[in-house]
mmCIF file of C-alpha atoms in Angstrom:
data_model
loop_
_atom_site.group_PDB
_atom_site.id
_atom_site.type_symbol
_atom_site.label_atom_id
_atom_site.label_comp_id
_atom_site.label_asym_id
_atom_site.label_seq_id
_atom_site.Cartn_x
_atom_site.Cartn_y
_atom_site.Cartn_z
ATOM 1 C CA MET A 1 55.822 -45.922 -26.439
ATOM 2 C CA ASN A 2 58.601 -48.120 -27.239
ATOM 3 C CA ASN A 3 61.642 -45.868 -28.135
ATOM 4 C CA SER A 4 64.126 -48.985 -28.388
ATOM 5 C CA PRO A 5 66.672 -48.618 -31.184
ATOM 6 C CA ILE A 6 65.456 -49.383 -34.875
ATOM 7 C CA GLN A 7 67.068 -52.734 -36.157
ATOM 8 C CA PHE A 8 67.790 -52.617 -39.744
ATOM 9 C CA SER A 9 67.565 -55.732 -42.103
ATOM 10 C CA SER A 10 71.063 -56.397 -43.739
ATOM 11 C CA ASP A 11 69.202 -56.603 -47.117
ATOM 12 C CA ALA A 12 67.043 -53.428 -46.556
ATOM 13 C CA PRO A 13 67.855 -50.299 -48.611
ATOM 14 C CA ARG A 14 69.204 -47.316 -46.822
ATOM 15 C CA LEU A 15 66.908 -44.864 -48.661
ATOM 16 C CA SER A 16 63.101 -45.316 -49.232
ATOM 17 C CA VAL A 17 61.115 -42.735 -51.199
ATOM 18 C CA VAL A 18 57.418 -42.724 -50.438
ATOM 19 C CA ILE A 19 55.086 -41.242 -53.054
ATOM 20 C CA PRO A 20 51.264 -41.036 -52.340
ATOM 21 C CA VAL A 21 49.277 -41.354 -55.728
ATOM 22 C CA TYR A 22 45.750 -40.070 -56.645
ATOM 23 C CA ASN A 23 44.433 -39.697 -59.956
ATOM 24 C CA GLU A 24 47.883 -38.829 -61.563
ATOM 25 C CA GLU A 25 47.719 -41.036 -64.607
ATOM 26 C CA ASP A 26 48.684 -38.281 -67.035
ATOM 27 C CA GLY A 27 51.962 -37.547 -65.167
ATOM 28 C CA LEU A 28 53.205 -40.880 -63.727
ATOM 29 C CA ASN A 29 55.237 -41.985 -66.862
ATOM 30 C CA ALA A 30 56.903 -38.521 -66.817
ATOM 31 C CA LEU A 31 57.718 -39.038 -62.977
ATOM 32 C CA PHE A 32 59.202 -42.473 -63.532
ATOM 33 C CA ASP A 33 61.418 -41.012 -66.367
ATOM 34 C CA ARG A 34 63.075 -38.510 -63.922
ATOM 35 C CA LEU A 35 62.727 -40.378 -60.847
ATOM 36 C CA TYR A 36 64.692 -43.608 -61.419
ATOM 37 C CA PRO A 37 67.649 -41.852 -63.223
ATOM 38 C CA ALA A 38 67.609 -39.365 -60.265
ATOM 39 C CA LEU A 39 67.812 -42.062 -57.489
ATOM 40 C CA ASP A 40 70.442 -44.044 -59.628
ATOM 41 C CA GLN A 41 72.914 -41.023 -59.438
ATOM 42 C CA ILE A 42 72.282 -40.712 -55.840
ATOM 43 C CA THR A 43 73.023 -44.424 -55.528
ATOM 44 C CA SER A 44 76.424 -43.877 -56.900
ATOM 45 C CA GLN A 45 77.197 -40.593 -55.291
ATOM 46 C CA PHE A 46 76.436 -41.540 -51.907
ATOM 47 C CA ALA A 47 77.127 -45.436 -52.099
ATOM 48 C CA LEU A 48 73.563 -46.232 -50.879
ATOM 49 C CA SER A 49 70.634 -48.486 -52.179
ATOM 50 C CA TYR A 50 66.982 -47.267 -52.611
ATOM 51 C CA GLU A 51 63.592 -48.329 -52.932
ATOM 52 C CA ILE A 52 60.339 -46.319 -54.039
ATOM 53 C CA VAL A 53 57.214 -46.761 -52.488
ATOM 54 C CA PHE A 54 54.219 -45.891 -54.330
ATOM 55 C CA VAL A 55 50.861 -45.652 -52.246
ATOM 56 C CA ASN A 56 47.861 -45.468 -54.626
ATOM 57 C CA ASP A 57 45.087 -43.720 -52.602
ATOM 58 C CA GLY A 58 41.975 -45.136 -54.224
ATOM 59 C CA SER A 59 42.401 -43.464 -57.438
ATOM 60 C CA LYS A 60 39.448 -43.627 -59.930
ATOM 61 C CA ASP A 61 41.623 -43.332 -63.115
ATOM 62 C CA ARG A 62 44.268 -45.698 -64.547
ATOM 63 C CA SER A 63 47.103 -44.816 -62.051
ATOM 64 C CA ALA A 64 46.896 -48.408 -60.184
ATOM 65 C CA ALA A 65 47.407 -49.866 -63.542
ATOM 66 C CA ILE A 66 50.277 -47.765 -64.454
ATOM 67 C CA LEU A 67 51.871 -48.248 -61.152
ATOM 68 C CA ALA A 68 51.370 -52.132 -61.683
ATOM 69 C CA MET A 69 53.088 -51.765 -65.181
ATOM 70 C CA GLN A 70 55.955 -49.894 -63.370
ATOM 71 C CA TYR A 71 56.285 -52.542 -60.939
ATOM 72 C CA GLU A 72 56.706 -55.299 -63.465
ATOM 73 C CA LYS A 73 59.698 -53.103 -65.097
ATOM 74 C CA ARG A 74 61.498 -52.624 -61.805
ATOM 75 C CA PRO A 75 60.467 -54.994 -59.363
ATOM 76 C CA ASP A 76 64.030 -54.740 -57.471
ATOM 77 C CA VAL A 77 63.548 -51.388 -56.329
ATOM 78 C CA THR A 78 59.620 -50.823 -56.465
ATOM 79 C CA ARG A 79 56.846 -51.507 -54.045
ATOM 80 C CA VAL A 80 53.220 -50.445 -54.827
ATOM 81 C CA VAL A 81 50.576 -50.361 -52.000
ATOM 82 C CA LEU A 82 46.972 -50.318 -53.134
ATOM 83 C CA PHE A 83 44.428 -48.598 -50.948
ATOM 84 C CA ALA A 84 40.773 -50.156 -50.951
ATOM 85 C CA ASN A 85 39.472 -46.646 -50.971
ATOM 86 C CA ASN A 86 40.466 -42.801 -50.953
ATOM 87 C CA PHE A 87 41.793 -42.321 -47.236
ATOM 88 C CA GLY A 88 43.725 -38.923 -47.928
ATOM 89 C CA GLN A 89 47.596 -38.121 -48.680
ATOM 90 C CA HIS A 90 48.394 -38.253 -45.011
ATOM 91 C CA MET A 91 46.992 -41.717 -44.544
ATOM 92 C CA ALA A 92 48.808 -42.775 -47.694
ATOM 93 C CA ILE A 93 52.197 -41.515 -46.282
ATOM 94 C CA MET A 94 51.519 -43.410 -42.991
ATOM 95 C CA ALA A 95 51.020 -46.446 -44.963
ATOM 96 C CA GLY A 96 54.153 -45.688 -46.799
ATOM 97 C CA PHE A 97 56.046 -45.512 -43.742
ATOM 98 C CA GLU A 98 54.582 -48.924 -42.590
ATOM 99 C CA TYR A 99 56.028 -50.493 -45.811
ATOM 100 C CA ALA A 100 59.100 -48.347 -46.130
ATOM 101 C CA ARG A 101 62.476 -50.152 -45.045
ATOM 102 C CA GLY A 102 65.070 -47.619 -45.336
ATOM 103 C CA GLU A 103 67.119 -45.885 -42.639
ATOM 104 C CA TYR A 104 66.091 -42.681 -44.395
ATOM 105 C CA VAL A 105 62.676 -42.067 -45.765
ATOM 106 C CA ILE A 106 61.889 -39.250 -48.088
ATOM 107 C CA THR A 107 58.289 -38.312 -49.194
ATOM 108 C CA LEU A 108 57.500 -36.848 -52.526
ATOM 109 C CA ASP A 109 54.539 -35.604 -54.354
ATOM 110 C CA ALA A 110 53.689 -37.651 -57.712
ATOM 111 C CA ASP A 111 52.687 -34.285 -59.542
ATOM 112 C CA LEU A 112 56.412 -33.177 -59.996
ATOM 113 C CA GLN A 113 55.956 -29.737 -58.689
ATOM 114 C CA ASN A 114 59.065 -30.788 -56.548
ATOM 115 C CA PRO A 115 61.724 -32.180 -59.003
ATOM 116 C CA PRO A 116 63.053 -35.735 -58.049
ATOM 117 C CA GLU A 117 66.537 -34.230 -58.773
ATOM 118 C CA GLU A 118 66.019 -32.171 -55.463
ATOM 119 C CA ILE A 119 66.142 -35.537 -53.485
ATOM 120 C CA ARG A 120 70.200 -35.380 -53.452
ATOM 121 C CA LYS A 121 69.890 -32.408 -51.161
ATOM 122 C CA ILE A 122 67.683 -33.972 -48.628
ATOM 123 C CA VAL A 123 69.969 -37.113 -48.833
ATOM 124 C CA ARG A 124 73.022 -35.230 -48.080
ATOM 125 C CA GLN A 125 71.470 -33.630 -45.127
ATOM 126 C CA LEU A 126 70.311 -36.774 -43.752
ATOM 127 C CA GLU A 127 73.971 -38.311 -44.192
ATOM 128 C CA GLU A 128 75.447 -35.239 -42.163
ATOM 129 C CA GLY A 129 73.362 -36.257 -39.183
ATOM 130 C CA HIS A 130 69.997 -34.179 -39.408
ATOM 131 C CA ASP A 131 67.086 -36.583 -38.369
ATOM 132 C CA TYR A 132 64.436 -34.171 -40.003
ATOM 133 C CA VAL A 133 64.806 -32.270 -43.297
ATOM 134 C CA GLY A 134 62.041 -29.745 -43.947
ATOM 135 C CA THR A 135 61.994 -27.977 -47.116
ATOM 136 C CA ILE A 136 61.109 -24.511 -48.584
ATOM 137 C CA ARG A 137 59.908 -23.994 -52.197
ATOM 138 C CA GLU A 138 61.735 -21.496 -54.238
ATOM 139 C CA ASN A 139 59.992 -19.410 -56.732
ATOM 140 C CA ARG A 140 56.517 -20.988 -55.803
ATOM 141 C CA GLN A 141 54.661 -22.030 -58.903
ATOM 142 C CA ASP A 142 51.130 -21.539 -57.697
ATOM 143 C CA SER A 143 48.640 -18.588 -58.024
ATOM 144 C CA TRP A 144 48.982 -15.394 -55.862
ATOM 145 C CA PHE A 145 46.151 -16.296 -53.699
ATOM 146 C CA ARG A 146 47.271 -19.777 -52.701
ATOM 147 C CA LYS A 147 50.675 -18.255 -51.853
ATOM 148 C CA SER A 148 49.201 -15.377 -49.627
ATOM 149 C CA ALA A 149 46.734 -17.850 -47.841
ATOM 150 C CA SER A 150 49.791 -20.228 -47.342
ATOM 151 C CA ARG A 151 51.706 -17.446 -45.933
ATOM 152 C CA ALA A 152 49.072 -16.428 -43.645
ATOM 153 C CA MET A 153 48.346 -19.929 -42.316
ATOM 154 C CA ASN A 154 52.050 -20.507 -41.755
ATOM 155 C CA HIS A 155 52.165 -17.589 -39.425
ATOM 156 C CA LEU A 156 49.066 -18.383 -37.552
ATOM 157 C CA ARG A 157 49.857 -22.127 -37.127
ATOM 158 C CA ASP A 158 53.606 -21.058 -35.972
ATOM 159 C CA LYS A 159 52.122 -18.661 -33.398
ATOM 160 C CA MET A 160 49.349 -21.281 -32.093
ATOM 161 C CA THR A 161 51.217 -24.488 -31.917
ATOM 162 C CA ARG A 162 54.805 -23.240 -31.606
ATOM 163 C CA ILE A 163 56.085 -25.603 -34.484
ATOM 164 C CA THR A 164 58.313 -23.792 -36.643
ATOM 165 C CA MET A 165 58.049 -24.600 -40.293
ATOM 166 C CA THR A 166 58.454 -21.896 -42.972
ATOM 167 C CA ASP A 167 56.613 -23.656 -45.549
ATOM 168 C CA GLN A 168 54.251 -26.122 -44.109
ATOM 169 C CA GLY A 169 52.476 -27.152 -47.588
ATOM 170 C CA CYS A 170 55.767 -28.724 -49.154
ATOM 171 C CA MET A 171 55.459 -32.587 -48.806
ATOM 172 C CA MET A 172 58.979 -33.254 -50.093
ATOM 173 C CA ARG A 173 60.668 -33.925 -46.619
ATOM 174 C CA GLY A 174 63.320 -36.183 -45.254
ATOM 175 C CA TYR A 175 63.238 -38.234 -42.100
ATOM 176 C CA HIS A 176 65.252 -40.594 -40.484
ATOM 177 C CA ARG A 177 64.040 -44.046 -39.436
ATOM 178 C CA ARG A 178 63.758 -43.200 -35.786
ATOM 179 C CA ILE A 179 61.443 -40.226 -36.623
ATOM 180 C CA VAL A 180 59.474 -42.519 -38.720
ATOM 181 C CA HIS A 181 59.253 -45.188 -36.195
ATOM 182 C CA LEU A 182 57.791 -42.816 -33.507
ATOM 183 C CA VAL A 183 55.192 -41.279 -36.071
ATOM 184 C CA SER A 184 54.159 -44.604 -37.039
ATOM 185 C CA GLN A 185 53.180 -45.525 -33.415
ATOM 186 C CA CYS A 186 51.016 -42.318 -33.273
ATOM 187 C CA GLU A 187 47.569 -43.699 -33.441
ATOM 188 C CA GLU A 188 45.687 -40.273 -34.013
ATOM 189 C CA ALA A 189 42.811 -40.343 -36.663
ATOM 190 C CA ASN A 190 43.629 -36.984 -37.867
ATOM 191 C CA THR A 191 47.203 -35.733 -38.006
ATOM 192 C CA PHE A 192 49.704 -33.546 -39.848
ATOM 193 C CA ILE A 193 52.765 -35.662 -40.525
ATOM 194 C CA PRO A 194 55.492 -32.900 -41.144
ATOM 195 C CA ALA A 195 54.330 -31.153 -37.945
ATOM 196 C CA LEU A 196 54.066 -34.504 -35.925
ATOM 197 C CA ALA A 197 57.428 -35.609 -37.213
ATOM 198 C CA TYR A 198 59.000 -32.214 -36.172
ATOM 199 C CA THR A 199 57.762 -32.500 -32.609
ATOM 200 C CA PHE A 200 60.097 -35.809 -32.392
ATOM 201 C CA ALA A 201 63.132 -34.418 -34.064
ATOM 202 C CA ASN A 202 66.372 -33.781 -32.159
ATOM 203 C CA LYS A 203 68.387 -31.953 -34.968
ATOM 204 C CA PRO A 204 65.779 -30.599 -37.797
ATOM 205 C CA ILE A 205 66.970 -28.484 -40.498
ATOM 206 C CA GLU A 206 65.052 -26.667 -43.466
ATOM 207 C CA ILE A 207 66.614 -26.364 -46.813
ATOM 208 C CA SER A 208 65.482 -24.844 -50.226
ATOM 209 C CA VAL A 209 64.334 -26.837 -53.162
ATOM 210 C CA LYS A 210 63.197 -26.140 -56.634
ATOM 211 C CA HIS A 211 59.436 -25.899 -57.325
ATOM 212 C CA GLU A 212 58.028 -26.498 -60.815
ATOM 213 C CA GLU A 213 54.489 -26.221 -62.466
ATOM 214 C CA ARG A 214 52.409 -29.333 -62.314
ATOM 215 C CA PHE A 215 53.260 -31.708 -65.158
ATOM 216 C CA ALA A 216 49.616 -32.334 -65.911
ATOM 217 C CA GLY A 217 46.182 -32.413 -63.934
ATOM 218 C CA GLU A 218 45.238 -29.980 -61.202
ATOM 219 C CA SER A 219 45.964 -29.787 -57.275
ATOM 220 C CA LYS A 220 43.826 -32.307 -55.345
ATOM 221 C CA TYR A 221 43.377 -30.000 -52.484
ATOM 222 C CA SER A 222 40.371 -27.782 -52.916
ATOM 223 C CA LEU A 223 39.965 -24.651 -50.846
ATOM 224 C CA TYR A 224 37.609 -26.525 -48.537
ATOM 225 C CA GLN A 225 40.095 -29.404 -48.077
ATOM 226 C CA LEU A 226 42.955 -26.937 -47.410
ATOM 227 C CA ILE A 227 40.750 -25.314 -44.526
ATOM 228 C CA ARG A 228 40.161 -28.716 -43.283
ATOM 229 C CA LEU A 229 43.807 -29.540 -43.385
ATOM 230 C CA ASN A 230 44.661 -26.501 -41.519
ATOM 231 C CA PHE A 231 42.181 -27.353 -38.748
ATOM 232 C CA ASP A 232 43.574 -30.440 -38.449
ATOM 233 C CA LEU A 233 47.068 -29.012 -37.863
ATOM 234 C CA VAL A 234 45.847 -26.412 -35.296
ATOM 235 C CA THR A 235 43.594 -28.383 -33.387
ATOM 236 C CA GLY A 236 45.765 -31.599 -33.553
ATOM 237 C CA PHE A 237 48.716 -29.661 -31.861
ATOM 238 C CA SER A 238 47.320 -26.971 -29.845
ATOM 239 C CA VAL A 239 44.285 -25.931 -27.336
ATOM 240 C CA MET A 240 45.165 -22.186 -27.896
ATOM 241 C CA PRO A 241 41.761 -21.619 -29.969
ATOM 242 C CA LEU A 242 39.779 -22.859 -27.022
ATOM 243 C CA GLN A 243 41.562 -20.540 -24.769
ATOM 244 C CA ILE A 244 41.393 -17.566 -27.042
ATOM 245 C CA PHE A 245 37.579 -18.091 -27.034
ATOM 246 C CA SER A 246 37.841 -18.311 -23.197
ATOM 247 C CA ILE A 247 39.662 -14.924 -23.294
ATOM 248 C CA LEU A 248 37.066 -13.492 -25.760
ATOM 249 C CA GLY A 249 34.047 -14.714 -23.921
ATOM 250 C CA MET A 250 35.331 -12.971 -20.684
ATOM 251 C CA LEU A 251 36.128 -9.631 -22.734
ATOM 252 C CA LEU A 252 32.586 -9.756 -24.303
ATOM 253 C CA ALA A 253 30.974 -10.208 -20.930
ATOM 254 C CA GLY A 254 32.897 -7.407 -19.700
ATOM 255 C CA ALA A 255 31.768 -5.194 -22.543
ATOM 256 C CA ALA A 256 28.248 -6.175 -22.219
ATOM 257 C CA GLY A 257 28.107 -5.355 -18.933
ATOM 258 C CA SER A 258 29.642 -1.902 -19.131
ATOM 259 C CA LEU A 259 27.078 -1.299 -21.994
ATOM 260 C CA PHE A 260 24.258 -2.350 -19.716
ATOM 261 C CA LEU A 261 25.320 0.136 -17.258
ATOM 262 C CA LEU A 262 25.808 2.914 -19.593
ATOM 263 C CA LEU A 263 22.194 2.259 -21.270
ATOM 264 C CA LEU A 264 20.804 2.195 -17.884
ATOM 265 C CA ILE A 265 22.544 5.564 -16.790
ATOM 266 C CA ARG A 266 21.135 6.972 -20.416
ATOM 267 C CA ARG A 267 17.647 5.701 -19.192
ATOM 268 C CA PHE A 268 17.550 7.650 -16.079
ATOM 269 C CA VAL A 269 19.321 10.806 -17.432
ATOM 270 C CA LEU A 270 17.826 11.202 -20.619
ATOM 271 C CA GLY A 271 14.490 9.162 -20.565
ATOM 272 C CA ALA A 272 13.413 6.352 -23.186
ATOM 273 C CA GLU A 273 15.579 6.236 -26.305
ATOM 274 C CA VAL A 274 14.183 4.246 -29.463
ATOM 275 C CA GLU A 275 17.294 4.985 -31.456
ATOM 276 C CA GLY A 276 19.185 2.616 -29.566
ATOM 277 C CA VAL A 277 17.249 -0.448 -30.389
ATOM 278 C CA PHE A 278 18.939 -0.994 -33.792
ATOM 279 C CA THR A 279 22.508 -0.956 -32.061
ATOM 280 C CA LEU A 280 21.310 -3.388 -29.546
ATOM 281 C CA PHE A 281 19.967 -5.870 -32.520
ATOM 282 C CA ALA A 282 23.641 -5.465 -34.266
ATOM 283 C CA LEU A 283 25.471 -6.178 -30.936
ATOM 284 C CA THR A 284 22.979 -9.230 -30.311
ATOM 285 C CA PHE A 285 23.750 -10.698 -33.843
ATOM 286 C CA PHE A 286 27.367 -10.112 -33.341
ATOM 287 C CA LEU A 287 27.500 -11.898 -30.111
ATOM 288 C CA ILE A 288 25.318 -14.793 -31.637
ATOM 289 C CA GLY A 289 27.946 -15.112 -34.508
ATOM 290 C CA VAL A 290 30.783 -15.293 -31.828
ATOM 291 C CA MET A 291 29.171 -17.886 -30.073
ATOM 292 C CA LEU A 292 28.237 -20.029 -32.961
ATOM 293 C CA PHE A 293 31.667 -19.816 -34.272
ATOM 294 C CA GLY A 294 32.964 -20.834 -30.562
ATOM 295 C CA LEU A 295 30.538 -23.780 -30.800
ATOM 296 C CA GLY A 296 31.566 -25.006 -33.967
ATOM 297 C CA LEU A 297 35.316 -24.547 -32.906
ATOM 298 C CA LEU A 298 34.581 -26.640 -29.786
ATOM 299 C CA GLY A 299 32.757 -29.188 -32.158
ATOM 300 C CA GLU A 300 35.826 -29.861 -34.199
ATOM 301 C CA TYR A 301 37.644 -30.790 -30.881
ATOM 302 C CA ILE A 302 34.832 -33.199 -29.856
ATOM 303 C CA GLY A 303 34.582 -34.507 -33.268
ATOM 304 C CA ARG A 304 38.102 -35.445 -33.312
ATOM 305 C CA ILE A 305 37.852 -37.252 -30.030
ATOM 306 C CA TYR A 306 34.702 -39.105 -31.455
ATOM 307 C CA GLN A 307 36.790 -39.922 -34.168
ATOM 308 C CA GLN A 308 39.557 -41.346 -32.170
ATOM 309 C CA VAL A 309 37.449 -43.396 -29.529
ATOM 310 C CA ARG A 310 35.790 -45.229 -32.354
ATOM 311 C CA GLN A 311 39.233 -46.857 -33.204
ATOM 312 C CA ARG A 312 38.362 -47.464 -36.922
ATOM 313 C CA PRO A 313 41.369 -48.398 -39.145
ATOM 314 C CA ARG A 314 42.615 -45.328 -40.721
ATOM 315 C CA TYR A 315 43.184 -46.954 -43.820
ATOM 316 C CA MET A 316 42.721 -50.516 -45.725
ATOM 317 C CA VAL A 317 45.148 -52.053 -48.073
ATOM 318 C CA SER A 318 43.712 -54.100 -50.858
ATOM 319 C CA ALA A 319 47.188 -55.600 -52.268
ATOM 320 C CA VAL A 320 50.864 -54.990 -52.023
ATOM 321 C CA LEU A 321 53.008 -55.416 -55.165
ATOM 322 C CA GLU A 322 56.623 -56.407 -53.939
ATOM 323 C CA GLN A 323 59.211 -59.081 -54.329
ATOM 324 C CA ALA A 324 58.786 -62.054 -52.411
ATOM 325 C CA LYS A 325 61.530 -62.225 -49.658
ATOM 326 C CA SER A 326 64.291 -64.887 -49.966
#
């Protein structure tokens, strides 16, 4: 891996904001109305230039057309990357990293749950020398179930991966160019960008940011997709689940041996017992369930190896709207 210092072009902006977009036609104009004024204020406060990199992740509504119109209005600071298909939020961010030119890169969702005005807080931390700025959502505007499940998964992920992120679900984060460069060099087919970036950080920090209700539409992450995302996170950064099942297998083998000895002793002391048959059935079904779950977990790791060795492109870009370089 090449760790040589990153060279910046003299005309490159210092700040790049990367925004993945998927079926957000109802809220994009509201995003534009708040995003550009917020960044214009940051420009004057911190004396830095900016660009916005929108990545349309194969939207099936009018999102691509709305982004194209916005590019026509502000071509000086707007770049639009159009995917040929839907490849997922994290692949959209990876593409945004590839096309972003700034020394600082901030990721932001398009649904306005993270207010664009909070970008100022992240820029301040980056200016103070932090290379990774994580965020924690204040007064989170989600359902009780979603918040409870998120806390449980945060705790589980922290124990398994040793990656400390208080709020893994908040995608509004800041990265120094060095971190972006290292993340872009990783060719993993499945990854979780905030966790991956954290492993490269020398001076990380977490700050609190405001959280609002979605301006329009609903979350693009279903329960199944959230489970898949957490599988990617755990299996991508730790082999502890496999180690847990190895220990569990040894414990169950010991318990099964002890049960066998107990039944053997009872057979000679008390004679044949019909009542124990149903207990054995229950134990058998339990052990079968544990073995099937363990095989499924092993399959998750093997499946990721299979996806990786095929070396297929992680995403396909159909077009990029940007000003021609002079």
